[in-house]
Short mmCIF file of C-alpha atoms and ligand atoms in Angstrom, two decimals:
data_model
loop_
_atom_site.label_atom_id
_atom_site.label_comp_id
_atom_site.label_asym_id
_atom_site.label_seq_id
_atom_site.Cartn_x
_atom_site.Cartn_y
_atom_site.Cartn_z
CA MET A 1317 -5.11 7.92 -17.05
CA ARG A 1318 -4.26 6.17 -13.74
CA LYS A 1319 -5.25 2.45 -13.48
CA LEU A 1320 -6.98 1.73 -10.41
CA PHE A 1321 -4.91 -0.22 -7.77
CA ILE A 1322 -6.66 -2.45 -5.10
CA ALA A 1323 -4.46 -4.32 -2.61
CA GLY A 1324 -5.41 -6.39 0.41
CA ASN A 1325 -3.37 -6.32 3.27
CA TRP A 1326 -3.80 -9.65 5.01
CA LYS A 1327 -1.77 -8.60 8.05
CA MET A 1328 -1.07 -11.34 10.70
CA ASN A 1329 -3.99 -13.47 9.55
CA LYS A 1330 -4.35 -16.90 7.98
CA ASN A 1331 -2.17 -19.93 7.92
CA VAL A 1332 -0.88 -21.53 4.56
CA LYS A 1333 -3.96 -23.62 3.92
CA GLU A 1334 -6.27 -20.57 4.63
CA SER A 1335 -4.30 -18.22 2.38
CA VAL A 1336 -4.20 -20.62 -0.52
CA SER A 1337 -7.98 -21.23 -0.29
CA LEU A 1338 -8.61 -17.24 -0.12
CA ALA A 1339 -6.43 -16.84 -3.06
CA LYS A 1340 -8.11 -19.50 -5.11
CA SER A 1341 -11.44 -18.07 -4.44
CA LEU A 1342 -10.24 -14.60 -5.56
CA ILE A 1343 -8.73 -15.57 -8.82
CA ASN A 1344 -11.86 -17.23 -9.65
CA ARG A 1345 -14.11 -14.41 -8.89
CA LEU A 1346 -11.87 -11.77 -10.29
CA LYS A 1347 -10.70 -13.56 -13.51
CA ASP A 1348 -12.50 -11.01 -15.75
CA VAL A 1349 -11.23 -7.81 -14.07
CA GLN A 1350 -8.96 -5.96 -16.46
CA ASP A 1351 -9.30 -2.43 -15.65
CA LYS A 1352 -7.65 -2.59 -12.24
CA ASP A 1353 -4.49 -3.95 -10.71
CA VAL A 1354 -5.29 -6.30 -7.92
CA VAL A 1355 -2.65 -7.34 -5.51
CA VAL A 1356 -2.85 -9.65 -2.21
CA CYS A 1357 -0.44 -9.43 0.58
CA PRO A 1358 -0.39 -12.54 2.60
CA ALA A 1359 2.04 -13.14 5.48
CA PHE A 1360 5.58 -14.26 4.64
CA THR A 1361 4.83 -17.88 5.42
CA ALA A 1362 2.33 -18.08 2.79
CA LEU A 1363 3.86 -16.00 0.23
CA SER A 1364 5.30 -18.92 -1.74
CA GLN A 1365 2.21 -20.87 -2.13
CA VAL A 1366 -0.10 -17.89 -2.81
CA TYR A 1367 2.25 -17.09 -5.52
CA GLU A 1368 2.19 -20.40 -7.14
CA GLU A 1369 -1.68 -20.24 -6.93
CA VAL A 1370 -2.08 -16.87 -8.44
CA LYS A 1371 1.07 -16.63 -10.85
CA ASP A 1372 -1.15 -17.36 -14.17
CA SER A 1373 -3.88 -14.99 -12.92
CA ASN A 1374 -4.37 -11.26 -13.03
CA VAL A 1375 -3.84 -11.25 -9.21
CA LYS A 1376 -0.42 -10.01 -8.13
CA VAL A 1377 1.47 -10.69 -4.88
CA GLY A 1378 2.99 -8.33 -2.37
CA ALA A 1379 4.57 -8.69 0.90
CA GLN A 1380 3.69 -6.67 4.06
CA ASN A 1381 7.20 -5.46 5.24
CA MET A 1382 10.87 -6.31 4.45
CA SER A 1383 14.41 -5.70 5.90
CA PHE A 1384 16.53 -2.80 4.46
CA GLU A 1385 19.49 -5.10 4.43
CA ASP A 1386 20.34 -7.53 1.43
CA GLU A 1387 21.31 -10.64 3.46
CA GLY A 1388 23.34 -11.68 6.56
CA ALA A 1389 23.15 -11.95 10.27
CA TYR A 1390 19.78 -10.39 10.99
CA THR A 1391 17.75 -13.04 12.80
CA GLY A 1392 14.17 -12.98 11.92
CA GLU A 1393 14.28 -10.69 9.11
CA ILE A 1394 13.20 -11.21 5.37
CA SER A 1395 15.18 -9.65 2.73
CA PRO A 1396 14.01 -7.97 -0.68
CA ARG A 1397 16.29 -10.76 -2.41
CA MET A 1398 14.00 -13.43 -0.75
CA LEU A 1399 10.79 -11.63 -1.47
CA LYS A 1400 11.67 -11.01 -4.99
CA ASP A 1401 10.95 -14.91 -5.84
CA PHE A 1402 7.24 -14.32 -5.23
CA CYS A 1403 6.52 -10.59 -4.93
CA GLU A 1404 6.04 -7.60 -7.25
CA TYR A 1405 5.07 -5.27 -4.56
CA VAL A 1406 6.06 -4.56 -0.94
CA ILE A 1407 4.04 -2.41 1.65
CA LEU A 1408 6.43 -0.31 3.59
CA GLY A 1409 6.04 2.15 6.59
CA HIS A 1410 2.57 0.82 7.41
CA SER A 1411 1.33 2.54 10.59
CA GLU A 1412 1.31 -0.70 12.62
CA ARG A 1413 5.17 -1.08 11.65
CA ARG A 1414 5.53 2.47 12.84
CA GLN A 1415 3.45 2.08 15.94
CA TYR A 1416 4.43 -1.15 17.31
CA PHE A 1417 7.70 -1.86 15.85
CA GLY A 1418 9.54 1.50 16.05
CA GLU A 1419 9.98 2.18 12.37
CA ASP A 1420 10.47 5.82 11.64
CA ASP A 1421 10.75 7.84 8.36
CA GLU A 1422 14.46 7.31 8.27
CA ILE A 1423 14.01 3.40 8.37
CA VAL A 1424 11.14 3.63 5.98
CA ASN A 1425 13.49 5.53 3.59
CA LYS A 1426 16.22 2.90 3.68
CA LYS A 1427 13.53 0.21 3.02
CA VAL A 1428 12.10 2.21 -0.04
CA LYS A 1429 15.58 2.49 -1.47
CA LYS A 1430 16.37 -1.24 -0.96
CA ALA A 1431 13.10 -2.31 -2.42
CA LEU A 1432 13.80 -0.21 -5.56
CA GLU A 1433 17.15 -1.61 -5.85
CA HIS A 1434 15.89 -5.15 -5.96
CA GLY A 1435 13.12 -4.23 -8.57
CA LEU A 1436 10.28 -4.39 -5.83
CA LYS A 1437 7.71 -1.81 -6.17
CA PRO A 1438 7.05 0.06 -2.87
CA ILE A 1439 3.63 0.82 -1.53
CA LEU A 1440 4.66 3.54 0.74
CA CYS A 1441 2.02 4.36 3.57
CA ILE A 1442 1.78 7.46 5.42
CA GLY A 1443 -1.01 9.11 7.56
CA GLU A 1444 -1.87 11.07 10.57
CA THR A 1445 -3.00 10.17 14.15
CA LEU A 1446 -6.49 11.60 15.29
CA GLU A 1447 -4.53 13.70 17.86
CA GLU A 1448 -2.60 15.22 14.86
CA ARG A 1449 -5.77 15.71 12.78
CA ASP A 1450 -7.61 17.33 15.53
CA GLY A 1451 -4.56 19.71 16.22
CA ASP A 1452 -4.73 20.71 12.48
CA LYS A 1453 -1.42 19.15 11.83
CA THR A 1454 -2.50 16.62 9.08
CA PHE A 1455 -0.76 18.41 6.26
CA ASP A 1456 2.34 19.23 8.23
CA ILE A 1457 2.68 15.41 9.05
CA ILE A 1458 1.82 14.18 5.60
CA GLU A 1459 4.43 16.68 4.01
CA SER A 1460 7.31 15.66 6.42
CA GLN A 1461 6.59 11.86 6.04
CA LEU A 1462 6.62 12.21 2.30
CA LYS A 1463 9.88 14.38 2.45
CA LYS A 1464 11.69 12.03 4.85
CA SER A 1465 10.52 8.59 3.43
CA LEU A 1466 11.29 9.85 -0.15
CA LYS A 1467 14.72 11.41 0.64
CA ASN A 1468 17.04 10.91 -2.48
CA MET A 1469 14.65 9.24 -4.56
CA ASP A 1470 14.78 10.48 -8.22
CA LYS A 1471 12.09 10.81 -10.85
CA ASN A 1472 12.82 7.22 -12.11
CA ASP A 1473 12.26 5.76 -8.65
CA MET A 1474 9.02 7.78 -8.35
CA LYS A 1475 7.46 6.17 -11.34
CA LYS A 1476 7.75 2.79 -9.41
CA ILE A 1477 6.32 3.93 -6.06
CA ILE A 1478 2.66 3.89 -4.97
CA ILE A 1479 1.60 5.99 -2.03
CA ALA A 1480 -1.08 4.87 0.44
CA TYR A 1481 -2.76 7.60 2.49
CA GLU A 1482 -3.90 5.79 5.74
CA PRO A 1483 -5.27 7.97 8.42
CA ILE A 1484 -4.36 6.19 11.52
CA TRP A 1485 -7.59 6.79 12.97
CA ALA A 1486 -9.40 5.11 10.25
CA ILE A 1487 -7.42 1.82 10.31
CA GLY A 1488 -9.37 -1.04 11.75
CA THR A 1489 -11.80 1.03 13.40
CA GLY A 1490 -14.75 1.09 11.22
CA LYS A 1491 -14.39 4.87 10.92
CA THR A 1492 -13.64 5.74 7.24
CA ALA A 1493 -12.56 9.12 6.21
CA THR A 1494 -15.18 10.78 4.23
CA PRO A 1495 -14.44 10.79 0.51
CA GLU A 1496 -13.97 14.56 0.90
CA GLN A 1497 -11.66 14.13 3.76
CA ALA A 1498 -9.56 11.59 1.78
CA GLU A 1499 -9.63 13.70 -1.43
CA GLU A 1500 -8.44 16.82 0.37
CA VAL A 1501 -5.14 14.91 1.55
CA HIS A 1502 -4.65 12.99 -1.78
CA VAL A 1503 -4.69 16.51 -3.50
CA PHE A 1504 -2.18 17.71 -1.09
CA ILE A 1505 0.15 14.70 -1.47
CA ARG A 1506 0.03 15.15 -5.35
CA LYS A 1507 0.90 18.79 -4.91
CA VAL A 1508 3.95 18.05 -2.61
CA ILE A 1509 4.98 15.40 -5.21
CA LYS A 1510 4.57 17.96 -8.13
CA LYS A 1511 6.56 20.57 -6.21
CA SER A 1512 9.60 18.11 -6.03
CA TYR A 1513 9.27 16.01 -9.26
CA GLY A 1514 7.16 17.97 -11.69
CA ASP A 1515 3.80 17.67 -13.23
CA GLU A 1516 4.34 14.43 -15.24
CA ILE A 1517 5.48 12.24 -12.25
CA ALA A 1518 2.68 13.87 -9.94
CA SER A 1519 -0.06 13.16 -12.39
CA GLU A 1520 1.08 9.61 -13.14
CA LEU A 1521 1.46 8.78 -9.35
CA ARG A 1522 -1.13 6.31 -7.81
CA ILE A 1523 -2.37 7.42 -4.49
CA LEU A 1524 -4.37 4.78 -2.53
CA TYR A 1525 -6.68 5.42 0.41
CA GLY A 1526 -6.64 2.96 3.18
CA GLY A 1527 -8.71 2.86 6.45
CA SER A 1528 -11.95 0.76 6.84
CA VAL A 1529 -12.69 0.35 3.16
CA LYS A 1530 -15.53 -1.87 2.67
CA PRO A 1531 -17.74 -2.77 -0.42
CA ASP A 1532 -20.42 -0.26 0.57
CA ASN A 1533 -17.99 2.78 0.85
CA VAL A 1534 -15.57 1.91 -1.74
CA LYS A 1535 -17.45 3.56 -4.62
CA THR A 1536 -17.72 6.99 -3.46
CA LEU A 1537 -14.16 7.12 -2.27
CA MET A 1538 -13.10 5.73 -5.77
CA GLU A 1539 -15.24 8.46 -7.48
CA LYS A 1540 -12.90 11.19 -6.19
CA GLU A 1541 -10.46 12.29 -8.78
CA ASP A 1542 -7.19 11.92 -6.85
CA ILE A 1543 -7.99 8.44 -5.33
CA ASP A 1544 -6.47 5.86 -7.29
CA GLY A 1545 -7.35 2.90 -5.49
CA ALA A 1546 -7.32 1.19 -2.00
CA LEU A 1547 -5.28 -0.63 0.55
CA VAL A 1548 -7.69 -2.96 2.30
CA GLY A 1549 -7.03 -4.71 5.64
CA GLY A 1550 -10.04 -6.36 7.54
CA ALA A 1551 -12.19 -6.52 4.28
CA SER A 1552 -9.57 -8.26 2.31
CA LEU A 1553 -9.73 -11.32 4.46
CA ASP A 1554 -12.96 -12.61 2.99
CA ALA A 1555 -13.28 -13.49 -0.74
CA GLU A 1556 -16.83 -11.99 -1.08
CA SER A 1557 -15.90 -8.77 0.48
CA PHE A 1558 -12.58 -8.22 -1.14
CA SER A 1559 -14.00 -9.16 -4.63
CA GLY A 1560 -16.99 -6.72 -3.88
CA ILE A 1561 -14.32 -3.81 -3.32
CA VAL A 1562 -12.55 -4.68 -6.50
CA ASP A 1563 -15.70 -5.05 -8.54
CA PHE A 1564 -17.48 -2.06 -7.10
P1 PGA B 725 -8.47 -1.91 7.58
O1 PGA B 725 -6.89 -1.61 7.46
O2 PGA B 725 -9.08 -1.81 6.21
O3 PGA B 725 -8.87 -2.93 8.35
O4 PGA B 725 -8.94 -0.54 8.26
C1 PGA B 725 -6.23 -0.93 6.45
C2 PGA B 725 -4.72 -1.09 6.41
O5 PGA B 725 -4.26 -1.19 7.46
O6 PGA B 725 -4.04 -0.96 5.55
#
């Protein structure tokens, strides 16, 4: 049985004070949640204080990105060694990183490897553009992103990785994939993983859906067999809507 996993990606929003206040409100609202893993991913600047706020609660902390280097002369970068102080998870290969900051599957692969080396659990994001979907390329794109980003991962690595399927056309647009559209891709992802890593790894793998998840659409998505949670952007910035999503 796969435990549902709900993560909030706060993106480039909220200063330290606002982040701590949201974290406070969430731990209070979500204190009785046992049946789901709940993770918040604040900006780097707020990680330390959000961690202090939630560390004795059932809410865990993740980062939104990281360097593929351990340390050194890489101005402006944050390494997995630094994140380990506060984070259990790290989002990698988010489409906004791919789109605006030139991250490709090769870079994402290096980051996934580095995260695992430092004991961080990657939330690996993949997803197609609208153009690719309209051109019937969704499955090819998904398969290629999976193969390249997971290059050289073994079964043990796969046990620690979470995949987030985020169709780019559904991110921040208010256009959610239908539960059927999402489920179809989730089933495909599990099939691709099964081919390379076997049935056991594939059936344990948690595959999240991301893209305009809201309190009023989360339930029908989560009812699908192969949708094991959500990666939430906009609706995770408000305590009431994020706790509504967790507690659907
Ligand atoms: P959204 O973002 O919920 O605002 O669409 C999802 C994401 O980018 O992870």
